Each structure stands twice: as structure tokens, then as C-alpha cells.
């Protein structure tokens, strides 16, 4: 397998948080143990495991928000983006949707104002939001609409790799299905690869190509969706599947 | 939002706008020359000719109050501007980055806050000398820690918000995150703090000038006029009453605005 097929390579990553501060002793709490996996071009890799197993820490480590204590994270694409679980804190409450969507393009600094406006309008239409939303502040939108704005904001710089951390678990079931469908369409349209974090195995089964099962900070099993769901080898994976039925 | 919550803000804005309109007018026009003396019109009580009466030199007190309020307002606004800008920068850096710089700066801040502010201003004035510009500088320095504390807590509570993480992933610089992405979200706590700061500055300036360490003649602020009025409290009580009334109304109006802003924020002050 050549590197051109990869978007992300995580190799033997061990990571943790510092506790304590200026006047107290610093202690390191380990959260990830020797995590190794790759994300291939165009695939949706599911990351499952119960809460507290370090899924979000892994995402933060991949994006450089947490420094790994050991191991390496190699990105083969530029400016990976993240979609967060809580659509109520991922959009800046002080600004309108128009400003929020345009901001990544202003930061990127490649386009003039009319071109930015055009791209914002295109992206808004692509995530199936009406034009009126541009003038709204995040608080005026519903959870589903906010998550669509989050997706649009994440995609407007045209990244090739996206981490979605429980992007639908705060939404109603009907809205969940719509957002999942949208994510799948966007993957093909924008030539994206996802790391899709979820504790909901049904969602993972619908959306993902491959699955990574994590327990207590370590990857216990990985394989294609069919392998994992039909022939789980690890005891913990079997428990998870049994609990989801 | 119910009417009661809006009532404070509206009443405060109306009162403050009227007062500031009068103060602005006072910069260009006063009924009489505030420094013109008149031997025949000494110690006149309030009347239609002199609505706040005259003092021992026959000067029109209303004209003097307008001019004095102008200087007081300029000093208070400048003080708040210095304190708010410096305090916000310190608060933003310490609140957002945390760590050792935060620990050291905030302990320094605590030390400054623990020191009586009037005493600190007095020390600064004795080093800098009196006069209106030094009063502004001294009070600006004295007021910085209170703004730093308020903005620091706001920044500290917002720094882990997901929209901040997104902005970082998109490549936004630190200055852009601090002052474009986060600053507008601190307004809920910063605006009430500005109103409280303005009122404290008015009072601090008045106290300093009253004590004779503030503005110096020929400048006359409300505080300076109060100390003048004290010597003629028996012969021209309307001088002290007129000057005091102006201070009270100014503080009352801005205080109402602050109260209104805080009530509007309700429980979710850092949201």
C-alpha cells in the first residue's frame, strides 16, 4: 500500500493529560495506550467504544490539541477539520451564520469578498439550508440546522479529512438520518475521508466502511464493518454488539 | 424579556443621555461665563436667573456645574478607557493562556486589589504630581485590575468552547481568536463592568479633587467644586446641593444602565 492512498497514519500513540498546576505537583494521567491505525483515502472509519475510553482524546491528539507522549501522527492532507457533538457550542454565538461561514475563508485569505460570499452561498445551499439562515445567529437555529452550519463551516476550506465526534448523538432520530445521509453524500462530492466517532453501533453500521473498537484507551479490534459486525473476534466487541441489539 | 427588565436599561439610558447632552452643551455654551465674578450677585439663592444660585464671587453655579461635570465625565471616561483596554488585554492573555503567566499576573492583580484603591491613587499622584492628566493616568492604572479580573474569568470560561477549537483548526491566529472570536462574547460581563467602572471613576475623581490631590485650578471638576462648596455650606448651601445633585444623577443614570444590562443577562452571564 502506498502513502498516496493514506490520509492519516497514527502509529503507537500514547497520550494523556497533565493534572495539577503552578503550585501543585503535576501528574500525568494516561488515556491512550499504543494506538495504531490508518485512515485510507475515501473511507469512513468508525471509532466505537463506550464513553470514557479516550475516543475524544484520540481525536484531539490527531488534531494536535493534545501532544502525544509517544508515537507519531502523520497527516497526508492539509487542514483537517472537526465536527463536534454539541451543535450548541460549536458556533460562535456572537456572530451571524454568514460571518461564521465566511470566517474560514477570511483566515485562509485566498479569495476576495465577492468570491467569499459566492462560496458561502454555494456551501449553504449544499447543506440544504435556506438563504434566510445567513442573517440568523446560531441561537435562532434548531439543533439540526446548527449541525448543518457546522458541517458547512468545516468544509468551506475544502479539507480532505474530517473528524466527526458524535455529530448526530445530540439530535432527534429523524434529523440524525438526514445528517448521516448528508455526510455520506458530501464524502463522495468533496472526495473526503472521515474518522467517525460514535457510541451508537447502528449509526456506525449504516455509515462506515471500517470500524475501530476501543476499550480503556487501546484499540482491541479493527476491521471492515461486515467482519466486525458478523464475526467479532474480541470479547469486548461481542459485548458491545450484544448490548446494541 | 419582560418590561421590568427593560425598564432599568431604558430609564438609565434616558437619564444618562439627557445628562450627557447637557454636559456636551456645556462645552460650547453655558448660561453665564462660569468664571465671571459679580460683586452685586453674591450668594444668590436659586431663582429663574440663576437656577442653582450663585457662590461667594457671584459666579453662576449652574454654569460651573455644567463645566465641572464635563471635566469629571472626561476624566471618568478616559479612566475607564485606559482601565478597560489594559485590563482586557491582561485578562484575555491570562484567561486564555493560563499557566504560569496567569498565576503570576493574577497574584500581582490580587495584591493591587487588596491595596485600598484611593491610597494607591494617592501614591501614584504623589509620584506623578497632580493635575487632570495625572489623575486620569493614576486612576486608569488603579482601575486596570478590576477589569482584568472580570475579563479573565470570561476568557477562561470560553477558551475551551468548540468554536474556539474550530477557529484554531482553520488556522486563526491567537490575536484573532482573542479579539475577534472571543471579545464579543465577553461583552455580557464587560459592559456592566464598564458602567460600574465609570461610576467608581466619578466617585474616585470627586474624592481625590475634594482632598486636593486631583485636578488643580483653573480646571474645576465636580469634586473640586464640592471642596469649594464646603467652605460656604452655611452661606450658599445650594452650591453643595447643585454639585452633589449632578454627581448623584450621573452615577444613578449609569448605575441603572449597568443594573439593566446585568438583569438582561439573567443567570447566563458567561454563556
Short mmCIF file of C-alpha atoms in Angstrom, two decimals:
data_model
loop_
_atom_site.label_atom_id
_atom_site.label_comp_id
_atom_site.label_asym_id
_atom_site.label_seq_id
_atom_site.Cartn_x
_atom_site.Cartn_y
_atom_site.Cartn_z
CA UNK A 1 0.00 0.00 0.00
CA UNK A 2 1.43 3.38 -0.99
CA UNK A 3 1.27 6.54 1.02
CA UNK A 4 -0.87 8.26 -1.61
CA UNK A 5 -3.69 6.02 -0.51
CA UNK A 6 -3.48 7.27 3.07
CA UNK A 7 -4.92 10.44 4.59
CA UNK A 8 -3.85 9.74 8.15
CA UNK A 9 -1.45 7.45 9.86
CA UNK A 10 -1.48 7.02 13.64
CA UNK A 11 1.39 4.95 14.95
CA UNK A 12 1.92 3.71 18.50
CA UNK A 13 0.34 6.80 20.05
CA UNK A 14 0.30 7.01 23.82
CA UNK A 15 -1.21 10.14 25.29
CA UNK A 16 -2.54 11.64 28.48
CA UNK A 17 -3.46 14.77 30.35
CA UNK A 18 -1.47 16.76 32.87
CA UNK A 19 -3.17 17.34 36.14
CA UNK A 20 -2.27 19.92 38.74
CA UNK A 21 -0.89 23.36 38.18
CA UNK A 22 1.57 26.03 39.14
CA UNK A 23 1.76 25.40 42.87
CA UNK A 24 0.77 21.74 42.95
CA UNK A 25 2.54 18.68 41.65
CA UNK A 26 1.94 17.87 38.00
CA UNK A 27 0.72 14.38 37.37
CA UNK A 28 0.26 12.67 34.02
CA UNK A 29 -2.87 10.55 33.51
CA UNK A 30 -2.58 8.15 30.62
CA UNK A 31 -5.60 7.90 28.34
CA UNK A 32 -4.35 6.28 25.14
CA UNK A 33 -2.16 3.17 25.03
CA UNK A 34 -0.19 2.35 21.93
CA UNK A 35 -2.89 3.22 19.38
CA UNK A 36 -2.05 2.36 15.77
CA UNK A 37 -4.29 2.67 12.71
CA UNK A 38 -4.53 4.26 9.26
CA UNK A 39 -7.31 6.12 7.52
CA UNK A 40 -7.44 5.39 3.81
CA UNK A 41 -8.47 7.74 1.08
CA UNK A 42 -12.24 7.96 0.67
CA UNK A 43 -13.18 5.74 3.57
CA UNK A 44 -15.35 6.36 6.58
CA UNK A 45 -13.62 4.82 9.55
CA UNK A 46 -15.86 4.32 12.56
CA UNK A 47 -14.44 4.61 16.05
CA UNK A 48 -16.60 2.92 18.67
CA UNK A 49 -16.30 2.25 22.36
CA UNK A 50 -18.16 3.25 25.49
CA UNK A 51 -17.78 6.75 26.89
CA UNK A 52 -14.57 7.41 28.76
CA UNK A 53 -12.44 5.13 26.59
CA UNK A 54 -10.47 8.04 25.12
CA UNK A 55 -12.22 8.46 21.76
CA UNK A 56 -12.32 12.24 22.05
CA UNK A 57 -8.76 12.36 23.38
CA UNK A 58 -7.69 10.39 20.33
CA UNK A 59 -9.42 12.92 18.09
CA UNK A 60 -7.77 15.81 19.93
CA UNK A 61 -4.39 14.11 19.70
CA UNK A 62 -4.80 13.58 15.97
CA UNK A 63 -5.59 17.28 15.54
CA UNK A 64 -2.65 18.37 17.66
CA UNK A 65 -4.69 19.78 20.54
CA UNK A 66 -3.07 17.21 22.81
CA UNK A 67 0.60 16.31 22.41
CA UNK A 68 1.18 12.56 22.34
CA UNK A 69 3.67 11.29 24.91
CA UNK A 70 4.91 8.71 22.48
CA UNK A 71 4.22 7.69 18.90
CA UNK A 72 3.51 9.75 15.82
CA UNK A 73 0.52 11.19 13.99
CA UNK A 74 1.11 11.77 10.27
CA UNK A 75 -1.32 13.75 8.17
CA UNK A 76 -1.24 13.40 4.41
CA UNK A 77 -3.78 16.18 3.88
CA UNK A 78 -3.85 19.84 4.88
CA UNK A 79 -6.05 21.49 7.48
CA UNK A 80 -8.14 18.58 8.74
CA UNK A 81 -11.35 19.76 10.34
CA UNK A 82 -13.59 18.56 13.11
CA UNK A 83 -17.34 18.44 13.66
CA UNK A 84 -18.34 18.43 17.29
CA UNK A 85 -21.04 16.61 19.16
CA UNK A 86 -22.72 19.61 20.68
CA UNK A 87 -24.07 21.90 17.96
CA UNK A 88 -24.81 24.48 20.65
CA UNK A 89 -21.20 25.30 21.43
CA UNK A 90 -19.51 24.79 18.08
CA UNK A 91 -20.80 28.00 16.53
CA UNK A 92 -19.75 31.41 17.84
CA UNK A 93 -22.87 32.89 19.48
CA UNK A 94 -21.77 36.48 18.88
CA UNK A 95 -21.94 36.34 15.09
CA UNK A 96 -24.37 35.58 12.29
CA UNK A 97 -24.22 32.42 10.21
CA UNK A 98 -22.93 34.48 7.28
CA UNK A 99 -19.97 35.70 9.32
CA UNK A 100 -19.28 32.23 10.76
CA UNK A 101 -19.28 30.62 7.32
CA UNK A 102 -17.10 33.30 5.78
CA UNK A 103 -14.54 33.35 8.60
CA UNK A 104 -12.55 30.26 7.49
CA UNK A 105 -12.16 31.89 4.06
CA UNK A 106 -11.04 35.18 5.60
CA UNK A 107 -8.46 33.33 7.69
CA UNK A 108 -7.32 31.40 4.66
CA UNK A 109 -7.05 34.72 2.84
CA UNK A 110 -7.09 33.44 -0.74
CA UNK A 111 -10.32 34.93 -2.05
CA UNK A 112 -11.74 38.44 -2.38
CA UNK A 113 -15.02 39.42 -0.74
CA UNK A 114 -17.41 38.67 -3.65
CA UNK A 115 -15.81 35.26 -4.20
CA UNK A 116 -16.10 34.50 -0.47
CA UNK A 117 -19.78 35.47 -0.50
CA UNK A 118 -20.37 33.24 -3.52
CA UNK A 119 -18.67 30.28 -1.87
CA UNK A 120 -20.64 30.82 1.34
CA UNK A 121 -23.92 30.88 -0.60
CA UNK A 122 -22.95 27.71 -2.52
CA UNK A 123 -21.98 25.86 0.65
CA UNK A 124 -25.16 26.91 2.44
CA UNK A 125 -27.22 25.58 -0.44
CA UNK A 126 -25.16 22.36 -0.44
CA UNK A 127 -26.01 21.60 3.18
CA UNK A 128 -29.64 22.30 2.27
CA UNK A 129 -30.18 25.38 4.37
CA UNK A 130 -32.36 28.28 3.19
CA UNK A 131 -30.73 31.61 2.43
CA UNK A 132 -32.50 33.31 5.37
CA UNK A 133 -30.22 31.37 7.70
CA UNK A 134 -27.34 33.64 6.71
CA UNK A 135 -28.76 36.52 8.72
CA UNK A 136 -29.60 34.38 11.75
CA UNK A 137 -27.49 33.97 14.84
CA UNK A 138 -26.79 30.38 15.94
CA UNK A 139 -29.24 30.63 18.85
CA UNK A 140 -32.10 31.15 16.40
CA UNK A 141 -31.44 27.84 14.63
CA UNK A 142 -32.55 24.31 15.53
CA UNK A 143 -30.06 21.61 16.50
CA UNK A 144 -30.16 20.05 13.05
CA UNK A 145 -29.70 23.39 11.31
CA UNK A 146 -26.78 24.20 13.57
CA UNK A 147 -25.12 20.90 12.78
CA UNK A 148 -25.56 21.65 9.07
CA UNK A 149 -23.90 25.02 9.59
CA UNK A 150 -21.07 23.27 11.49
CA UNK A 151 -20.59 20.87 8.59
CA UNK A 152 -20.60 23.73 6.09
CA UNK A 153 -18.07 25.68 8.18
CA UNK A 154 -15.82 22.63 8.41
CA UNK A 155 -15.99 22.01 4.66
CA UNK A 156 -15.64 25.53 3.33
CA UNK A 157 -11.84 25.42 3.38
CA UNK A 158 -12.14 22.23 1.31
CA UNK A 159 -10.34 19.86 3.67
CA UNK A 160 -9.85 16.24 2.60
CA UNK A 161 -10.12 14.71 6.05
CA UNK A 162 -12.78 15.30 8.64
CA UNK A 163 -13.15 14.06 12.19
CA UNK A 164 -16.75 13.85 13.31
CA UNK A 165 -17.06 13.42 17.07
CA UNK A 166 -20.54 12.06 17.78
CA UNK A 167 -22.02 14.50 15.26
CA UNK A 168 -25.58 13.19 15.49
CA UNK A 169 -25.91 11.92 19.04
CA UNK A 170 -27.40 15.22 20.28
CA UNK A 171 -30.07 15.20 17.56
CA UNK A 172 -33.52 13.63 17.09
CA UNK A 173 -33.59 10.33 15.26
CA UNK A 174 -35.20 11.74 12.09
CA UNK A 175 -32.67 14.58 11.97
CA UNK A 176 -29.88 12.05 12.60
CA UNK A 177 -30.80 10.15 9.44
CA UNK A 178 -30.80 13.34 7.37
CA UNK A 179 -27.39 14.43 8.67
CA UNK A 180 -25.90 10.97 8.10
CA UNK A 181 -27.21 10.97 4.55
CA UNK A 182 -25.72 14.42 4.01
CA UNK A 183 -22.33 13.32 5.38
CA UNK A 184 -22.32 10.33 3.05
CA UNK A 185 -23.17 12.47 0.00
CA UNK A 186 -20.53 15.03 0.91
CA UNK A 187 -17.90 12.32 1.23
CA UNK A 188 -18.35 11.45 -2.45
CA UNK A 189 -18.78 15.01 -3.64
CA UNK A 190 -15.82 16.54 -1.81
CA UNK A 191 -13.59 13.47 -2.01
CA UNK A 192 -13.47 13.26 1.78
CA UNK A 193 -12.35 10.72 4.31
CA UNK A 194 -13.88 10.60 7.78
CA UNK A 195 -12.97 9.42 11.19
CA UNK A 196 -16.44 8.97 12.60
CA UNK A 197 -16.61 8.71 16.38
CA UNK A 198 -19.75 7.23 17.84
CA UNK A 199 -21.05 5.09 20.64
CA UNK A 200 -24.09 4.18 18.55
CA UNK A 201 -23.34 0.96 16.69
CA UNK A 202 -26.41 1.25 14.48
CA UNK A 203 -25.20 4.60 13.16
CA UNK A 204 -21.72 3.14 12.56
CA UNK A 205 -23.20 0.17 10.73
CA UNK A 206 -25.19 2.47 8.41
CA UNK A 207 -22.38 4.85 7.61
CA UNK A 208 -18.92 3.35 7.99
CA UNK A 209 -16.67 1.21 5.82
CA UNK A 210 -14.31 0.07 8.53
CA UNK A 211 -14.55 0.03 12.31
CA UNK A 212 -12.07 0.52 15.12
CA UNK A 213 -13.13 -0.78 18.54
CA UNK A 214 -11.57 0.92 21.55
CA UNK A 215 -11.55 -0.09 25.18
CA UNK A 216 -9.76 1.72 28.01
CA UNK A 217 -7.59 3.72 25.65
CA UNK A 218 -6.47 0.81 23.47
CA UNK A 219 -7.68 -0.48 20.11
CA UNK A 220 -8.94 -4.01 20.75
CA UNK A 221 -10.14 -4.86 17.26
CA UNK A 222 -10.33 -3.32 13.80
CA UNK A 223 -11.75 -4.49 10.51
CA UNK A 224 -14.41 -3.93 7.90
CA UNK A 225 -17.96 -3.30 9.07
CA UNK A 226 -19.03 -6.77 7.90
CA UNK A 227 -16.16 -8.50 9.70
CA UNK A 228 -16.72 -6.68 12.96
CA UNK A 229 -20.49 -6.93 12.98
CA UNK A 230 -20.78 -10.51 11.68
CA UNK A 231 -17.66 -12.18 13.02
CA UNK A 232 -16.40 -10.26 16.06
CA UNK A 233 -13.28 -11.88 17.48
CA UNK A 234 -12.71 -9.81 20.59
CA UNK A 235 -14.76 -10.49 23.70
CA UNK A 236 -15.38 -6.80 24.30
CA UNK A 237 -16.62 -6.29 20.73
CA UNK A 238 -19.06 -9.15 21.25
CA UNK A 239 -20.33 -7.50 24.43
CA UNK A 240 -20.80 -4.18 22.66
CA UNK A 241 -22.73 -5.83 19.83
CA UNK A 242 -24.86 -7.81 22.24
CA UNK A 243 -25.70 -4.65 24.15
CA UNK A 244 -26.74 -2.84 20.95
CA UNK A 245 -29.24 -5.48 19.87
CA UNK B 1 -37.68 39.73 28.26
CA UNK B 2 -40.30 41.38 30.43
CA UNK B 3 -40.94 45.07 30.79
CA UNK B 4 -39.39 45.30 34.24
CA UNK B 5 -36.04 44.04 32.96
CA UNK B 6 -36.08 46.55 30.15
CA UNK B 7 -37.25 49.35 32.46
CA UNK B 8 -33.91 49.75 34.21
CA UNK B 9 -32.00 49.92 30.99
CA UNK B 10 -34.41 52.36 29.39
CA UNK B 11 -34.62 54.69 32.41
CA UNK B 12 -30.84 54.66 32.76
CA UNK B 13 -30.28 55.37 29.07
CA UNK B 14 -32.76 58.26 29.06
CA UNK B 15 -31.31 59.88 32.19
CA UNK B 16 -27.72 59.41 31.04
CA UNK B 17 -28.45 60.72 27.53
CA UNK B 18 -30.09 63.86 28.95
CA UNK B 19 -27.14 64.47 31.29
CA UNK B 20 -24.55 63.89 28.59
CA UNK B 21 -26.47 66.17 26.24
CA UNK B 22 -26.30 68.89 28.93
CA UNK B 23 -22.62 68.17 29.52
CA UNK B 24 -21.88 68.34 25.78
CA UNK B 25 -23.81 71.59 25.58
CA UNK B 26 -21.70 72.87 28.48
CA UNK B 27 -18.55 72.50 26.40
CA UNK B 28 -19.86 75.09 23.92
CA UNK B 29 -22.37 77.18 25.79
CA UNK B 30 -23.26 77.90 29.39
CA UNK B 31 -25.91 80.39 30.59
CA UNK B 32 -23.15 82.54 32.14
CA UNK B 33 -19.39 82.56 31.97
CA UNK B 34 -18.58 80.04 34.72
CA UNK B 35 -15.61 82.14 35.89
CA UNK B 36 -17.19 85.63 35.61
CA UNK B 37 -17.45 87.24 39.05
CA UNK B 38 -20.05 89.74 40.01
CA UNK B 39 -19.92 91.77 43.23
CA UNK B 40 -23.61 92.57 43.12
CA UNK B 41 -24.80 88.97 42.68
CA UNK B 42 -23.05 87.14 45.53
CA UNK B 43 -24.78 84.36 47.50
CA UNK B 44 -27.99 84.48 45.50
CA UNK B 45 -30.32 81.55 46.12
CA UNK B 46 -31.79 79.52 43.25
CA UNK B 47 -34.02 81.65 41.06
CA UNK B 48 -35.09 81.83 37.45
CA UNK B 49 -32.00 83.95 36.64
CA UNK B 50 -29.61 81.54 38.35
CA UNK B 51 -31.34 78.17 38.65
CA UNK B 52 -28.72 76.83 41.09
CA UNK B 53 -27.89 80.20 42.65
CA UNK B 54 -24.50 81.92 42.82
CA UNK B 55 -21.41 81.49 45.00
CA UNK B 56 -19.33 83.89 47.10
CA UNK B 57 -17.83 85.51 43.99
CA UNK B 58 -21.22 85.87 42.28
CA UNK B 59 -20.44 83.11 39.77
CA UNK B 60 -23.39 81.19 38.29
CA UNK B 61 -23.36 77.75 39.89
CA UNK B 62 -25.34 76.00 37.14
CA UNK B 63 -22.78 77.14 34.55
CA UNK B 64 -19.97 75.92 36.81
CA UNK B 65 -21.71 72.58 37.39
CA UNK B 66 -22.05 72.05 33.63
CA UNK B 67 -18.37 72.76 33.04
CA UNK B 68 -17.31 70.77 36.08
CA UNK B 69 -19.44 67.79 35.06
CA UNK B 70 -17.79 67.99 31.63
CA UNK B 71 -14.34 67.65 33.13
CA UNK B 72 -15.48 64.92 35.52
CA UNK B 73 -17.06 62.98 32.65
CA UNK B 74 -13.93 63.33 30.51
CA UNK B 75 -11.76 62.11 33.37
CA UNK B 76 -14.10 59.21 34.19
CA UNK B 77 -14.43 58.12 30.54
CA UNK B 78 -10.68 58.31 29.95
CA UNK B 79 -10.02 56.40 33.14
CA UNK B 80 -12.46 53.67 32.17
CA UNK B 81 -11.00 53.55 28.66
CA UNK B 82 -7.45 53.06 29.98
CA UNK B 83 -8.56 50.57 32.63
CA UNK B 84 -10.77 48.61 30.25
CA UNK B 85 -8.23 48.40 27.42
CA UNK B 86 -5.30 47.44 29.68
CA UNK B 87 -7.48 45.20 31.85
CA UNK B 88 -8.99 43.42 28.86
CA UNK B 89 -5.57 42.74 27.35
CA UNK B 90 -4.25 41.38 30.66
CA UNK B 91 -7.45 39.42 31.30
CA UNK B 92 -7.52 37.99 27.78
CA UNK B 93 -3.92 36.80 27.92
CA UNK B 94 -4.12 35.34 31.42
CA UNK B 95 -7.58 33.83 30.98
CA UNK B 96 -6.88 32.29 27.59
CA UNK B 97 -3.36 31.01 28.06
CA UNK B 98 -3.46 30.26 31.81
CA UNK B 99 -0.35 28.66 33.22
CA UNK B 100 2.48 30.45 34.95
CA UNK B 101 1.93 33.88 33.42
CA UNK B 102 -1.64 33.71 34.65
CA UNK B 103 -0.62 32.66 38.14
CA UNK B 104 1.99 35.41 38.46
CA UNK B 105 -0.06 38.23 36.91
CA UNK B 106 -3.18 37.34 38.87
CA UNK B 107 -1.33 37.27 42.21
CA UNK B 108 0.05 40.71 41.31
CA UNK B 109 -3.50 41.69 40.48
CA UNK B 110 -4.74 40.42 43.84
CA UNK B 111 -2.05 42.44 45.58
CA UNK B 112 -3.14 45.58 43.78
CA UNK B 113 -6.80 44.90 44.53
CA UNK B 114 -6.06 44.25 48.20
CA UNK B 115 -4.40 47.66 48.46
CA UNK B 116 -7.01 50.41 49.10
CA UNK B 117 -7.51 51.97 45.68
CA UNK B 118 -7.64 55.54 47.00
CA UNK B 119 -4.32 55.04 48.75
CA UNK B 120 -2.78 53.59 45.60
CA UNK B 121 -4.04 56.56 43.58
CA UNK B 122 -2.63 58.88 46.23
CA UNK B 123 0.79 57.23 45.98
CA UNK B 124 0.73 57.49 42.19
CA UNK B 125 -0.33 61.16 42.33
CA UNK B 126 2.45 61.96 44.77
CA UNK B 127 4.90 60.45 42.29
CA UNK B 128 3.34 61.89 39.14
CA UNK B 129 2.12 65.21 40.58
CA UNK B 130 -1.49 66.41 40.46
CA UNK B 131 -3.42 67.80 37.50
CA UNK B 132 -6.13 66.28 35.34
CA UNK B 133 -3.88 64.18 33.07
CA UNK B 134 -2.10 62.59 36.01
CA UNK B 135 -5.43 61.90 37.69
CA UNK B 136 -6.55 60.07 34.53
CA UNK B 137 -3.32 58.06 34.40
CA UNK B 138 -3.34 57.21 38.10
CA UNK B 139 -6.99 56.15 38.15
CA UNK B 140 -6.54 54.24 34.88
CA UNK B 141 -3.78 52.19 36.50
CA UNK B 142 -5.79 51.71 39.68
CA UNK B 143 -8.83 50.51 37.72
CA UNK B 144 -6.99 48.04 35.48
CA UNK B 145 -7.06 45.06 37.91
CA UNK B 146 -10.84 45.07 38.29
CA UNK B 147 -11.31 44.86 34.51
CA UNK B 148 -8.55 42.25 34.26
CA UNK B 149 -10.35 40.04 36.77
CA UNK B 150 -13.69 40.29 35.02
CA UNK B 151 -12.36 39.61 31.52
CA UNK B 152 -10.03 36.88 32.73
CA UNK B 153 -12.88 34.82 34.14
CA UNK B 154 -14.87 35.32 30.94
CA UNK B 155 -11.95 34.26 28.73
CA UNK B 156 -11.13 31.31 30.98
CA UNK B 157 -14.68 30.03 30.71
CA UNK B 158 -14.78 30.45 26.93
CA UNK B 159 -11.34 29.24 25.87
CA UNK B 160 -12.36 25.58 25.58
CA UNK B 161 -15.52 26.30 23.59
CA UNK B 162 -15.77 24.23 20.44
CA UNK B 163 -15.97 27.30 18.22
CA UNK B 164 -12.54 28.30 19.53
CA UNK B 165 -11.17 24.85 18.68
CA UNK B 166 -12.68 25.14 15.20
CA UNK B 167 -11.12 28.54 14.69
CA UNK B 168 -7.72 27.13 15.67
CA UNK B 169 -8.12 24.24 13.25
CA UNK B 170 -8.93 26.70 10.49
CA UNK B 171 -5.66 28.44 11.17
CA UNK B 172 -6.86 31.55 13.01
CA UNK B 173 -4.03 33.34 14.81
CA UNK B 174 -4.05 33.86 18.55
CA UNK B 175 -4.76 37.58 18.33
CA UNK B 176 -7.68 36.91 16.00
CA UNK B 177 -9.14 34.31 18.37
CA UNK B 178 -8.71 36.57 21.40
CA UNK B 179 -10.10 39.78 19.99
CA UNK B 180 -12.34 38.80 17.07
CA UNK B 181 -13.76 35.45 18.14
CA UNK B 182 -13.82 35.81 21.92
CA UNK B 183 -14.03 39.50 22.77
CA UNK B 184 -17.64 39.98 21.56
CA UNK B 185 -18.63 37.06 23.78
CA UNK B 186 -17.20 38.77 26.86
CA UNK B 187 -19.40 41.85 26.36
CA UNK B 188 -22.08 40.42 28.62
CA UNK B 189 -19.74 40.81 31.56
CA UNK B 190 -17.61 43.64 30.21
CA UNK B 191 -20.43 46.14 29.59
CA UNK B 192 -21.82 46.04 33.16
CA UNK B 193 -18.23 46.26 34.40
CA UNK B 194 -17.75 49.40 32.29
CA UNK B 195 -20.74 51.09 33.90
CA UNK B 196 -19.56 50.17 37.39
CA UNK B 197 -16.08 51.37 36.48
CA UNK B 198 -17.43 54.69 35.22
CA UNK B 199 -19.27 55.29 38.47
CA UNK B 200 -16.28 54.35 40.57
CA UNK B 201 -14.15 56.70 38.49
CA UNK B 202 -16.57 59.59 39.01
CA UNK B 203 -16.51 58.96 42.75
CA UNK B 204 -12.74 58.46 42.87
CA UNK B 205 -12.10 61.66 40.93
CA UNK B 206 -14.52 63.55 43.17
CA UNK B 207 -12.86 62.21 46.32
CA UNK B 208 -9.37 62.99 45.06
CA UNK B 209 -10.23 66.51 43.98
CA UNK B 210 -12.12 67.05 47.21
CA UNK B 211 -8.98 66.02 49.09
CA UNK B 212 -6.96 68.44 46.99
CA UNK B 213 -4.91 65.78 45.16
CA UNK B 214 -6.96 65.80 41.99
CA UNK B 215 -7.49 68.48 39.40
CA UNK B 216 -5.88 71.83 40.03
CA UNK B 217 -7.19 75.34 39.26
CA UNK B 218 -8.06 76.75 36.77
CA UNK B 219 -9.63 73.34 36.00
CA UNK B 220 -12.72 72.70 38.09
CA UNK B 221 -14.29 69.27 38.31
CA UNK B 222 -17.33 68.35 40.38
CA UNK B 223 -15.10 67.05 43.17
CA UNK B 224 -13.05 70.22 43.23
CA UNK B 225 -16.26 72.27 43.34
CA UNK B 226 -17.56 70.22 46.26
CA UNK B 227 -14.46 71.14 48.27
CA UNK B 228 -15.07 74.79 47.35
CA UNK B 229 -18.72 74.46 48.33
CA UNK B 230 -17.79 73.09 51.72
CA UNK B 231 -16.33 76.42 52.83
CA UNK B 232 -19.62 78.22 52.07
CA UNK B 233 -22.02 75.48 53.16
CA UNK B 234 -23.73 77.91 55.57
CA UNK B 235 -23.89 80.97 53.29
CA UNK B 236 -24.57 79.22 49.95
CA UNK B 237 -25.79 75.65 50.61
CA UNK B 238 -27.19 75.48 47.06
CA UNK B 239 -23.62 75.24 45.76
CA UNK B 240 -23.03 71.91 47.51
CA UNK B 241 -26.56 70.74 46.69
CA UNK B 242 -26.29 71.57 42.97
CA UNK B 243 -22.85 69.97 42.59
CA UNK B 244 -23.80 66.95 44.65
CA UNK B 245 -27.03 66.52 42.70
CA UNK B 246 -25.09 66.40 39.44
CA UNK B 247 -22.80 63.66 40.79
CA UNK B 248 -25.75 61.69 42.13
CA UNK B 249 -27.72 61.91 38.88
CA UNK B 250 -24.69 60.95 36.78
CA UNK B 251 -23.98 57.89 38.90
CA UNK B 252 -27.64 56.98 39.24
CA UNK B 253 -28.17 57.03 35.45
CA UNK B 254 -25.12 54.95 34.60
CA UNK B 255 -25.84 52.65 37.54
CA UNK B 256 -29.32 51.99 36.15
CA UNK B 257 -27.81 51.07 32.79
CA UNK B 258 -25.45 48.63 34.49
CA UNK B 259 -28.27 47.11 36.51
CA UNK B 260 -30.39 46.82 33.38
CA UNK B 261 -27.57 45.09 31.47
CA UNK B 262 -27.00 42.62 34.29
CA UNK B 263 -30.69 41.84 34.59
CA UNK B 264 -30.91 41.32 30.85
CA UNK B 265 -28.12 38.75 31.06
CA UNK B 266 -30.05 36.95 33.78
CA UNK B 267 -28.42 33.77 35.02
CA UNK B 268 -26.37 33.02 31.91
CA UNK B 269 -23.67 35.61 32.35
CA UNK B 270 -20.85 33.69 30.69
CA UNK B 271 -22.88 31.75 28.15
#
